[in-house]
Short mmCIF file of C-alpha atoms in Angstrom, two decimals:
data_model
loop_
_atom_site.label_atom_id
_atom_site.label_comp_id
_atom_site.label_asym_id
_atom_site.label_seq_id
_atom_site.Cartn_x
_atom_site.Cartn_y
_atom_site.Cartn_z
CA MET A 1 -21.40 -180.75 -52.68
CA SER A 2 -19.19 -181.10 -55.82
CA ARG A 3 -20.62 -181.67 -59.30
CA ARG A 4 -19.85 -184.89 -61.05
CA ALA A 5 -17.03 -184.95 -63.62
CA LYS A 6 -18.15 -185.16 -67.22
CA LYS A 7 -16.24 -187.24 -69.77
CA ASN A 8 -15.51 -185.56 -73.10
CA GLY A 9 -13.65 -187.77 -75.63
CA GLY A 10 -11.77 -189.52 -72.92
CA THR A 11 -10.95 -186.25 -71.17
CA VAL A 12 -12.37 -185.66 -67.73
CA THR A 13 -13.56 -182.14 -67.09
CA ARG A 14 -14.02 -181.09 -63.47
CA PHE A 15 -16.39 -178.32 -62.57
CA PRO A 16 -15.41 -175.88 -59.76
CA ARG A 17 -16.82 -176.60 -56.27
CA ARG A 18 -19.47 -174.11 -55.14
CA ILE A 19 -18.76 -172.60 -51.74
CA GLN A 20 -21.66 -173.14 -49.32
CA PHE A 21 -22.12 -170.68 -46.39
CA ASN A 22 -23.53 -172.25 -43.21
CA ILE A 23 -25.28 -169.30 -41.59
CA GLY A 24 -26.03 -171.33 -38.43
CA LEU A 25 -22.39 -172.09 -37.91
CA ILE A 26 -21.42 -168.42 -38.37
CA ILE A 27 -24.03 -167.31 -35.81
CA SER A 28 -22.82 -169.96 -33.38
CA LEU A 29 -19.24 -168.83 -33.70
CA PHE A 30 -20.27 -165.22 -33.20
CA ILE A 31 -22.19 -166.10 -30.02
CA LEU A 32 -19.29 -168.16 -28.76
CA ALA A 33 -16.85 -165.30 -29.34
CA TYR A 34 -19.26 -162.91 -27.55
CA VAL A 35 -19.55 -165.20 -24.54
CA VAL A 36 -15.79 -165.82 -24.37
CA PHE A 37 -15.16 -162.07 -24.54
CA HIS A 38 -17.51 -161.31 -21.68
CA ILE A 39 -16.20 -164.17 -19.58
CA PHE A 40 -12.68 -162.92 -20.12
CA SER A 41 -13.79 -159.36 -19.28
CA TYR A 42 -15.53 -160.54 -16.14
CA PHE A 43 -12.44 -162.27 -14.77
CA THR A 44 -9.95 -159.58 -15.81
CA GLN A 45 -11.82 -156.38 -14.95
CA SER A 46 -11.82 -154.97 -11.44
CA SER A 47 -15.20 -155.15 -9.79
CA VAL A 48 -16.64 -152.29 -7.74
CA THR A 49 -18.09 -152.85 -4.27
CA ILE A 50 -21.31 -150.94 -3.73
CA TYR A 51 -22.31 -149.22 -0.49
CA GLU A 52 -25.85 -148.16 0.28
CA VAL A 53 -26.07 -144.74 1.96
CA VAL A 54 -27.75 -145.00 5.36
CA GLN A 55 -28.82 -142.65 8.14
CA GLY A 56 -26.41 -142.74 11.03
CA SER A 57 -24.48 -140.89 13.67
CA ILE A 58 -20.92 -140.68 14.94
CA THR A 59 -19.87 -140.01 18.50
CA THR A 60 -16.35 -139.03 19.57
CA ASP A 61 -15.30 -141.01 22.61
CA ASN A 62 -12.43 -139.79 24.79
CA ARG A 63 -11.32 -142.63 27.08
CA TYR A 64 -9.83 -141.90 30.49
CA ARG A 65 -9.01 -143.64 33.73
CA ALA A 66 -11.08 -141.95 36.41
CA MET A 67 -10.93 -142.13 40.21
CA ALA A 68 -14.21 -142.54 42.04
CA ILE A 69 -14.89 -140.40 45.11
CA ARG A 70 -17.75 -141.30 47.45
CA GLN A 71 -18.92 -140.53 50.98
CA GLU A 72 -17.38 -143.56 52.67
CA SER A 73 -16.82 -144.59 56.25
CA LEU A 74 -14.80 -147.51 57.60
CA VAL A 75 -16.08 -149.66 60.49
CA SER A 76 -13.40 -151.20 62.72
CA SER A 77 -13.30 -154.36 64.75
CA PRO A 78 -13.94 -153.83 68.48
CA SER A 79 -11.67 -156.70 69.49
CA ASP A 80 -9.38 -159.46 68.29
CA GLY A 81 -11.01 -162.52 66.78
CA LYS A 82 -12.51 -164.04 63.68
CA VAL A 83 -15.06 -162.06 61.63
CA VAL A 84 -18.08 -163.80 60.10
CA TYR A 85 -20.19 -162.00 57.49
CA PHE A 86 -23.94 -162.41 57.09
CA THR A 87 -24.62 -159.79 54.38
CA GLU A 88 -23.26 -159.78 50.84
CA ASN A 89 -20.89 -157.25 49.38
CA GLY A 90 -22.79 -154.41 47.66
CA ALA A 91 -26.01 -154.91 49.60
CA ARG A 92 -28.14 -152.09 50.97
CA VAL A 93 -28.16 -152.24 54.78
CA GLY A 94 -30.00 -150.40 57.53
CA VAL A 95 -29.34 -149.87 61.21
CA ARG A 96 -31.09 -153.15 61.99
CA SER A 97 -29.17 -155.22 59.38
CA LEU A 98 -26.83 -157.82 60.83
CA VAL A 99 -23.72 -157.21 58.73
CA CYS A 100 -21.21 -159.41 60.58
CA ALA A 101 -20.15 -160.72 63.96
CA LEU A 102 -16.84 -161.01 65.79
CA ASP A 103 -16.07 -164.38 67.29
CA THR A 104 -13.29 -164.04 69.88
CA THR A 105 -12.92 -167.76 70.44
CA GLY A 106 -13.43 -168.93 66.86
CA GLU A 107 -15.92 -171.61 67.99
CA ILE A 108 -18.91 -170.26 66.03
CA ALA A 109 -16.78 -169.29 63.06
CA SER A 110 -15.44 -172.83 62.79
CA LEU A 111 -18.99 -174.11 62.25
CA ILE A 112 -19.08 -172.40 58.85
CA THR A 113 -15.94 -174.16 57.61
CA ASP A 114 -16.76 -177.49 59.28
CA LYS A 115 -17.98 -179.68 56.46
CA THR A 116 -19.63 -182.07 58.97
CA THR A 117 -22.01 -179.38 60.12
CA LYS A 118 -25.51 -180.53 59.31
CA SER A 119 -26.95 -177.48 57.66
CA SER A 120 -28.03 -177.08 54.05
CA LEU A 121 -29.01 -174.05 52.01
CA THR A 122 -32.63 -173.46 51.05
CA LEU A 123 -33.92 -171.93 47.81
CA SER A 124 -34.35 -168.67 49.72
CA ASP A 125 -30.72 -168.81 50.80
CA LEU A 126 -29.63 -169.24 47.21
CA SER A 127 -31.57 -166.32 45.79
CA ASP A 128 -28.63 -163.92 46.04
CA SER A 129 -26.37 -166.48 44.36
CA GLU A 130 -28.82 -166.86 41.55
CA GLN A 131 -28.84 -163.08 41.03
CA THR A 132 -25.02 -163.03 41.01
CA ILE A 133 -24.96 -165.68 38.29
CA SER A 134 -27.68 -163.98 36.29
CA ASP A 135 -25.87 -160.62 36.37
CA PHE A 136 -22.65 -162.24 35.21
CA VAL A 137 -24.28 -164.16 32.35
CA ALA A 138 -26.11 -160.99 31.16
CA SER A 139 -22.96 -158.90 31.00
CA TYR A 140 -20.47 -161.57 29.83
CA THR A 141 -18.57 -161.04 26.53
CA ASN A 142 -15.81 -163.07 24.93
CA THR A 143 -13.48 -160.08 25.28
CA GLY A 144 -14.09 -159.84 29.02
CA PHE A 145 -13.05 -163.32 30.08
CA GLU A 146 -10.85 -161.94 32.87
CA LYS A 147 -14.08 -160.99 34.68
CA THR A 148 -14.72 -164.70 35.21
CA TYR A 149 -12.25 -164.75 38.10
CA ALA A 150 -13.93 -161.82 39.78
CA PHE A 151 -17.25 -163.59 39.29
CA LYS A 152 -15.86 -166.79 40.82
CA ASN A 153 -14.71 -164.90 43.92
CA ALA A 154 -18.00 -163.00 44.20
CA LEU A 155 -20.04 -166.21 43.93
CA SER A 156 -17.82 -167.90 46.52
CA GLU A 157 -18.37 -165.01 48.97
CA THR A 158 -22.08 -164.95 48.29
CA LEU A 159 -22.41 -168.68 49.03
CA SER A 160 -20.19 -168.33 52.14
CA THR A 161 -22.37 -165.51 53.41
CA ALA A 162 -25.57 -167.44 52.72
CA TYR A 163 -24.16 -170.46 54.52
CA GLY A 164 -23.20 -168.22 57.47
CA ARG A 165 -26.79 -167.06 57.80
CA ARG A 166 -28.00 -170.65 57.74
CA ILE A 167 -25.52 -171.65 60.45
CA TYR A 168 -26.64 -168.65 62.49
CA ALA A 169 -30.29 -169.70 62.27
CA ASP A 170 -29.61 -173.40 62.93
CA ASN A 171 -27.41 -172.64 65.99
CA ALA A 172 -29.38 -169.82 67.58
CA ASP A 173 -29.13 -171.21 71.14
CA LYS A 174 -25.37 -171.74 70.97
CA ILE A 175 -24.81 -168.26 69.45
CA ALA A 176 -27.04 -166.66 72.06
CA ALA A 177 -24.99 -168.27 74.83
CA ALA A 178 -21.72 -167.08 73.23
CA ALA A 179 -23.14 -163.57 72.88
CA ALA A 180 -24.21 -163.56 76.54
CA GLY A 181 -20.70 -164.60 77.48
CA GLY A 182 -19.19 -161.76 75.45
CA THR A 183 -17.31 -164.00 73.00
CA PHE A 184 -19.64 -163.42 70.05
CA MET A 185 -20.47 -159.79 69.14
CA ASN A 186 -23.03 -158.91 66.50
CA ASN A 187 -22.31 -155.84 64.41
CA TYR A 188 -25.05 -153.49 63.11
CA PRO A 189 -24.39 -150.35 61.03
CA SER A 190 -24.71 -147.02 62.79
CA ALA A 191 -26.31 -145.53 59.61
CA PRO A 192 -27.98 -146.89 56.49
CA GLY A 193 -25.82 -147.30 53.43
CA LEU A 194 -24.23 -149.57 50.84
CA LEU A 195 -22.07 -152.34 52.29
CA ILE A 196 -18.61 -152.74 50.70
CA LEU A 197 -16.38 -155.56 51.89
CA SER A 198 -13.04 -154.04 50.87
CA THR A 199 -10.76 -151.08 51.61
CA ASP A 200 -7.98 -149.36 49.67
CA GLY A 201 -6.92 -146.57 52.01
CA LEU A 202 -8.42 -143.84 49.79
CA GLU A 203 -11.72 -143.51 51.66
CA GLY A 204 -10.80 -139.99 52.83
CA ILE A 205 -10.03 -138.62 49.32
CA THR A 206 -12.23 -135.74 48.18
CA ALA A 207 -12.46 -133.55 45.10
CA ASP A 208 -10.45 -130.92 47.00
CA ASN A 209 -7.55 -132.92 48.41
CA PHE A 210 -6.74 -135.48 45.66
CA THR A 211 -3.22 -135.43 44.22
CA SER A 212 -1.88 -136.25 40.77
CA ASP A 213 0.24 -139.22 41.94
CA LEU A 214 -2.94 -141.14 42.84
CA PHE A 215 -3.66 -141.65 39.12
CA GLU A 216 -0.32 -143.38 38.60
CA MET A 217 -1.53 -146.26 40.85
CA LYS A 218 2.03 -147.24 41.72
CA ASP A 219 1.28 -148.06 45.34
CA TYR A 220 -2.41 -148.73 44.97
CA LYS A 221 -3.62 -151.82 46.84
CA LYS A 222 -7.13 -153.05 47.47
CA THR A 223 -7.86 -155.43 50.37
CA SER A 224 -11.00 -157.53 50.38
CA PHE A 225 -12.68 -158.88 53.51
CA SER A 226 -13.90 -162.46 53.84
CA SER A 227 -15.46 -164.65 56.47
CA ASN A 228 -13.27 -166.46 59.05
CA SER A 229 -10.50 -163.88 58.63
CA ASP A 230 -8.41 -163.10 61.73
CA VAL A 231 -8.60 -159.45 62.74
CA LYS A 232 -7.09 -157.29 65.43
CA ALA A 233 -8.87 -154.66 67.44
CA GLY A 234 -9.12 -151.48 65.31
CA ASP A 235 -8.74 -153.28 61.98
CA PRO A 236 -11.34 -152.26 59.36
CA ILE A 237 -13.93 -154.98 58.78
CA TYR A 238 -16.27 -153.29 56.30
CA LYS A 239 -17.06 -149.98 54.63
CA LEU A 240 -20.32 -148.08 54.26
CA VAL A 241 -21.14 -145.75 51.36
CA THR A 242 -23.70 -143.42 52.87
CA ASP A 243 -24.67 -141.16 49.92
CA ASP A 244 -25.89 -141.94 46.43
CA ASN A 245 -24.15 -138.82 45.07
CA TRP A 246 -20.63 -139.57 43.90
CA GLN A 247 -17.91 -138.16 41.67
CA LEU A 248 -15.39 -139.20 39.06
CA VAL A 249 -12.14 -137.27 38.77
CA MET A 250 -9.78 -137.61 35.82
CA PRO A 251 -6.87 -135.69 34.23
CA ILE A 252 -7.84 -134.54 30.71
CA SER A 253 -6.14 -133.15 27.62
CA ASN A 254 -6.37 -129.55 26.46
CA GLU A 255 -8.51 -130.66 23.50
CA THR A 256 -11.01 -132.29 25.86
CA LYS A 257 -10.92 -129.21 28.07
CA ASP A 258 -11.87 -127.03 25.12
CA ALA A 259 -14.66 -129.43 24.08
CA LEU A 260 -16.08 -129.28 27.63
CA SER A 261 -15.79 -125.50 28.06
CA GLU A 262 -19.46 -124.88 27.18
CA LYS A 263 -20.97 -128.08 28.53
CA SER A 264 -22.80 -128.42 31.82
CA TYR A 265 -23.42 -132.15 31.48
CA VAL A 266 -21.79 -134.95 29.52
CA ASP A 267 -22.74 -138.59 28.85
CA VAL A 268 -20.25 -141.16 30.07
CA SER A 269 -20.03 -144.88 29.21
CA PHE A 270 -18.29 -147.33 31.50
CA ASP A 271 -15.99 -149.97 30.18
CA ALA A 272 -16.91 -152.30 33.06
CA ASP A 273 -20.40 -153.01 31.73
CA GLY A 274 -20.98 -150.68 28.74
CA LYS A 275 -23.71 -148.76 30.56
CA THR A 276 -24.12 -144.98 30.24
CA ALA A 277 -24.76 -142.22 32.85
CA THR A 278 -24.92 -138.43 32.68
CA GLY A 279 -22.64 -136.37 34.92
CA ALA A 280 -22.51 -132.69 35.84
CA VAL A 281 -19.33 -131.06 34.55
CA SER A 282 -16.81 -129.03 36.56
CA LEU A 283 -13.14 -128.32 35.79
CA THR A 284 -10.26 -127.68 38.13
CA GLU A 285 -6.57 -127.18 37.67
CA LYS A 286 -3.65 -128.42 39.78
CA ALA A 287 0.02 -127.89 39.01
CA GLY A 288 -0.75 -127.05 35.39
CA GLN A 289 -2.93 -130.12 34.78
CA THR A 290 -6.61 -129.81 34.10
CA TYR A 291 -8.92 -132.26 35.86
CA LEU A 292 -12.51 -133.04 35.02
CA ILE A 293 -14.87 -133.67 37.92
CA LEU A 294 -18.12 -135.36 37.05
CA THR A 295 -20.89 -135.48 39.63
CA PHE A 296 -23.57 -138.23 39.47
CA ASP A 297 -26.74 -138.78 41.47
CA ASP A 298 -27.27 -142.36 40.23
CA SER A 299 -25.36 -145.48 39.12
CA MET A 300 -23.19 -145.48 42.25
CA GLU A 301 -24.21 -149.01 43.30
CA ARG A 302 -22.92 -150.57 40.05
CA TYR A 303 -19.32 -149.40 40.64
CA ALA A 304 -19.15 -148.94 44.44
CA ASP A 305 -16.51 -151.60 44.85
CA ASP A 306 -14.18 -150.00 42.25
CA ARG A 307 -11.91 -147.04 42.93
CA PHE A 308 -10.60 -146.66 39.39
CA LEU A 309 -12.83 -146.92 36.32
CA THR A 310 -12.13 -146.61 32.61
CA VAL A 311 -14.73 -144.38 31.01
CA SER A 312 -15.48 -142.78 27.64
CA LEU A 313 -16.73 -139.21 27.39
CA HIS A 314 -19.31 -138.65 24.64
CA LEU A 315 -18.29 -135.17 23.64
CA ASP A 316 -19.36 -134.71 20.01
CA GLN A 317 -22.16 -136.32 18.16
CA ALA A 318 -23.28 -135.69 14.59
CA SER A 319 -26.12 -137.33 12.66
CA GLY A 320 -26.98 -137.39 8.98
CA LEU A 321 -26.00 -139.60 6.06
CA LYS A 322 -23.22 -141.97 7.12
CA ILE A 323 -20.66 -142.92 4.42
CA PRO A 324 -17.23 -144.56 4.54
CA GLU A 325 -14.16 -142.42 4.10
CA SER A 326 -12.91 -144.77 1.37
CA ALA A 327 -15.75 -143.65 -0.93
CA ILE A 328 -14.67 -140.00 -0.90
CA VAL A 329 -12.77 -138.54 -3.83
CA GLU A 330 -11.74 -134.97 -4.68
CA LYS A 331 -12.52 -133.32 -8.01
CA LYS A 332 -11.42 -130.08 -9.64
CA PHE A 333 -14.01 -127.54 -10.79
CA TYR A 334 -14.01 -124.40 -12.89
CA GLY A 335 -15.86 -121.33 -11.78
CA ILE A 336 -17.78 -119.38 -14.41
CA PRO A 337 -19.52 -116.05 -13.58
CA LYS A 338 -23.30 -116.34 -13.65
CA SER A 339 -23.52 -113.42 -16.05
CA TYR A 340 -22.07 -115.63 -18.82
CA PHE A 341 -24.94 -118.10 -18.69
CA LEU A 342 -27.99 -117.90 -20.91
CA LYS A 343 -30.82 -120.06 -22.21
CA GLY A 344 -30.51 -121.53 -25.64
CA ASP A 345 -31.40 -124.30 -28.06
CA ASP A 346 -35.06 -123.49 -27.62
CA SER A 347 -35.07 -125.03 -24.15
CA SER A 348 -35.00 -124.01 -20.52
CA ASP A 349 -31.46 -125.36 -20.07
CA VAL A 350 -28.78 -122.77 -19.39
CA GLY A 351 -25.42 -122.79 -21.07
CA VAL A 352 -22.55 -120.58 -22.21
CA LEU A 353 -21.20 -119.23 -25.50
CA ARG A 354 -17.81 -120.80 -26.17
CA MET A 355 -15.79 -119.11 -28.89
CA ASN A 356 -14.51 -121.37 -31.68
CA SER A 357 -11.54 -120.89 -34.01
CA SER A 358 -13.67 -118.82 -36.42
CA GLY A 359 -14.56 -116.39 -33.68
CA ASP A 360 -18.19 -117.55 -33.50
CA GLY A 361 -20.00 -118.37 -30.32
CA GLU A 362 -21.03 -122.00 -29.89
CA PHE A 363 -23.72 -122.77 -27.30
CA VAL A 364 -22.67 -125.51 -24.87
CA LYS A 365 -24.39 -126.77 -21.70
CA PRO A 366 -21.86 -127.66 -19.01
CA THR A 367 -23.08 -129.59 -15.96
CA VAL A 368 -23.43 -127.28 -12.97
CA TYR A 369 -22.42 -129.04 -9.74
CA PHE A 370 -22.71 -126.17 -7.24
CA GLU A 371 -22.78 -122.40 -7.05
CA ASP A 372 -22.00 -119.43 -4.86
CA GLU A 373 -23.24 -115.85 -5.06
CA GLU A 374 -21.23 -115.02 -8.17
CA ASN A 375 -20.32 -118.21 -9.97
CA TYR A 376 -21.55 -121.56 -11.21
CA TYR A 377 -19.03 -124.36 -10.98
CA THR A 378 -18.58 -127.10 -13.59
CA ASP A 379 -16.04 -129.74 -14.53
CA GLY A 380 -13.94 -130.11 -17.64
CA GLU A 381 -16.35 -132.26 -19.67
CA LYS A 382 -17.88 -129.48 -21.82
CA VAL A 383 -15.43 -126.65 -21.17
CA SER A 384 -11.77 -126.81 -20.19
CA THR A 385 -8.84 -124.61 -19.27
CA GLY A 386 -8.11 -121.99 -21.94
CA ASP A 387 -11.61 -121.90 -23.48
CA THR A 388 -12.90 -118.39 -24.07
CA LEU A 389 -16.48 -117.56 -23.17
CA ARG A 390 -18.44 -114.51 -24.27
CA GLN A 391 -21.19 -112.78 -22.37
CA PRO A 392 -24.64 -112.99 -24.03
CA ASP A 393 -24.53 -109.26 -24.87
CA GLY A 394 -21.07 -109.66 -26.40
CA THR A 395 -19.41 -107.03 -24.19
CA ASN A 396 -16.96 -109.15 -22.21
CA GLU A 397 -15.01 -112.36 -22.49
CA PHE A 398 -13.92 -114.83 -19.82
CA SER A 399 -11.09 -117.43 -19.88
CA VAL A 400 -12.03 -120.79 -18.36
CA GLY A 401 -9.52 -121.81 -15.67
CA SER A 402 -9.03 -118.41 -14.10
CA ILE A 403 -11.30 -119.52 -11.26
CA GLU A 404 -10.48 -123.03 -9.95
CA THR A 405 -11.44 -124.94 -6.83
CA SER A 406 -11.84 -128.53 -5.68
CA ARG A 407 -14.61 -130.22 -3.76
CA LYS A 408 -15.12 -133.64 -2.20
CA GLY A 409 -17.73 -136.06 -3.34
CA VAL A 410 -18.62 -139.67 -4.10
CA TYR A 411 -19.50 -141.66 -7.21
CA ASN A 412 -23.23 -142.44 -7.38
CA VAL A 413 -23.86 -145.69 -9.30
CA ASN A 414 -27.65 -145.89 -9.18
CA LYS A 415 -27.91 -145.96 -12.97
CA GLY A 416 -25.10 -148.40 -13.58
CA TYR A 417 -22.41 -145.85 -14.33
CA ALA A 418 -20.38 -143.54 -12.10
CA VAL A 419 -21.81 -140.07 -11.55
CA PHE A 420 -19.97 -137.62 -9.31
CA LYS A 421 -22.05 -136.22 -6.47
CA LEU A 422 -20.96 -133.53 -4.06
CA ILE A 423 -21.03 -134.08 -0.32
CA ASP A 424 -21.13 -131.62 2.54
CA ILE A 425 -19.15 -133.21 5.41
CA VAL A 426 -20.27 -132.18 8.89
CA TYR A 427 -18.25 -134.60 10.95
CA GLU A 428 -15.42 -137.11 10.49
CA SER A 429 -14.22 -139.85 12.83
CA GLY A 430 -12.32 -143.03 12.15
CA ASN A 431 -13.38 -144.78 8.93
CA TYR A 432 -16.71 -142.97 8.49
CA CYS A 433 -18.06 -139.44 8.11
CA ILE A 434 -21.44 -137.77 8.41
CA VAL A 435 -22.67 -135.66 5.49
CA LYS A 436 -25.68 -133.38 5.22
CA ALA A 437 -28.87 -134.80 3.72
CA GLY A 438 -31.01 -132.96 1.19
CA THR A 439 -28.24 -130.80 -0.27
CA SER A 440 -28.41 -129.57 -3.91
CA TYR A 441 -26.33 -131.69 -6.27
CA GLY A 442 -25.71 -134.17 -3.43
CA ILE A 443 -26.63 -137.69 -2.44
CA ALA A 444 -29.77 -139.01 -0.77
CA LEU A 445 -30.71 -141.77 1.64
CA TYR A 446 -30.39 -145.28 0.12
CA ASP A 447 -28.34 -144.07 -2.85
CA HIS A 448 -25.75 -146.60 -4.04
CA ILE A 449 -22.18 -145.33 -4.14
CA ALA A 450 -18.79 -146.86 -4.94
CA LEU A 451 -17.19 -148.07 -1.70
CA GLN A 452 -13.71 -147.39 -3.11
CA GLY A 453 -14.07 -144.05 -4.87
CA ASP A 454 -10.63 -144.21 -6.53
CA SER A 455 -11.47 -147.53 -8.19
CA VAL A 456 -13.99 -146.11 -10.71
CA GLU A 457 -13.94 -143.56 -13.51
CA GLU A 458 -16.61 -140.92 -13.94
CA ASN A 459 -19.33 -141.74 -16.51
CA LYS A 460 -17.95 -145.28 -16.93
CA LEU A 461 -20.03 -148.38 -16.50
CA VAL A 462 -19.71 -150.02 -13.11
CA TYR A 463 -19.44 -153.79 -12.88
#
């Protein structure tokens, strides 16, 4: 507010305007500048992603294509005709199980394909189909869509077999008459076993007579059997697996050979369904190539219709604190002999006497990160290359930098700023590693560390 002008003999005298400070406006401008600064900093600074240390494990998987060897026997057709199946592929059968029948005239076989035949499936007939569907749904994944075609064929065969049993029951008199006339021959297994409705010509392969060219699969061909197929006398019509013990044979690398040298058993996971089994280990060599032979006493039924299987060997497994490789950084450390450390400053903290330009000893307390039998190791924060240290008794001197090493670690950010912590790596695989828990100067479970170790600076605030 300006003062009024005062007239003096016709002359107007103006008084100077007093400057008024608006403290509220100044504070508002200061707050605005502060907010703008932090908003600008937020959008321009690089943020740090935080990773919480967890307990975990890493397993090394070695994937191989393996050939399955089983105790298998082929059953041949006794005559020409059409074969009709009454038992599903993969079913357990006994000597009284009606597996199939041979129809030399085709009259009975045609009833199954005749859509005018007045027979319908009951809920009991459909039980095997329901199990086939249930198994497919339970194991289906988006990455395994190609298995849908195999499922379609399996379901079709299951329904055809179920319908064949229904036709057999509904036309018992007609079938009995054909059997009496020798034109319809029931087939029962000569021994109990697992029924497989396919052949590939490798039923006679054993762990002793296999050859390397089999694994190339150049001429490999699998033939499946189905109802109403025409067969000649002597043609195979089904296969029996008569022993639950089976083997997988696979060529392996020298590294895998070394990893297996002291193992009697190894866990194996199957790509087909992700399930795991344990096999007894044996190694053999042919023409300079090492082969692994795994012997199993279970799981045979799941893969009995497959000759070649892709499997993963679980050779190495480590557990501890699991951290990403991206968090790991390497830091240089100086070694200082333990004899140069002493207590000072009226405290229990240990430090060293660093000589200054006047030749006097200055007590400093460098951070000790780790130690060995002779030395403590510190970084360059309190002492650096070229500093001279004196022993407490003044007899000897030591030049910092004459002992150097580097160690791996991560940046712990629990307190809001980056603190280097050593890690003791016990296993590395892929993008993660396993480190020991409970180590001195190290990290602990549920610590927060910088996911990208090279994106932070030590002792700096982490945003």
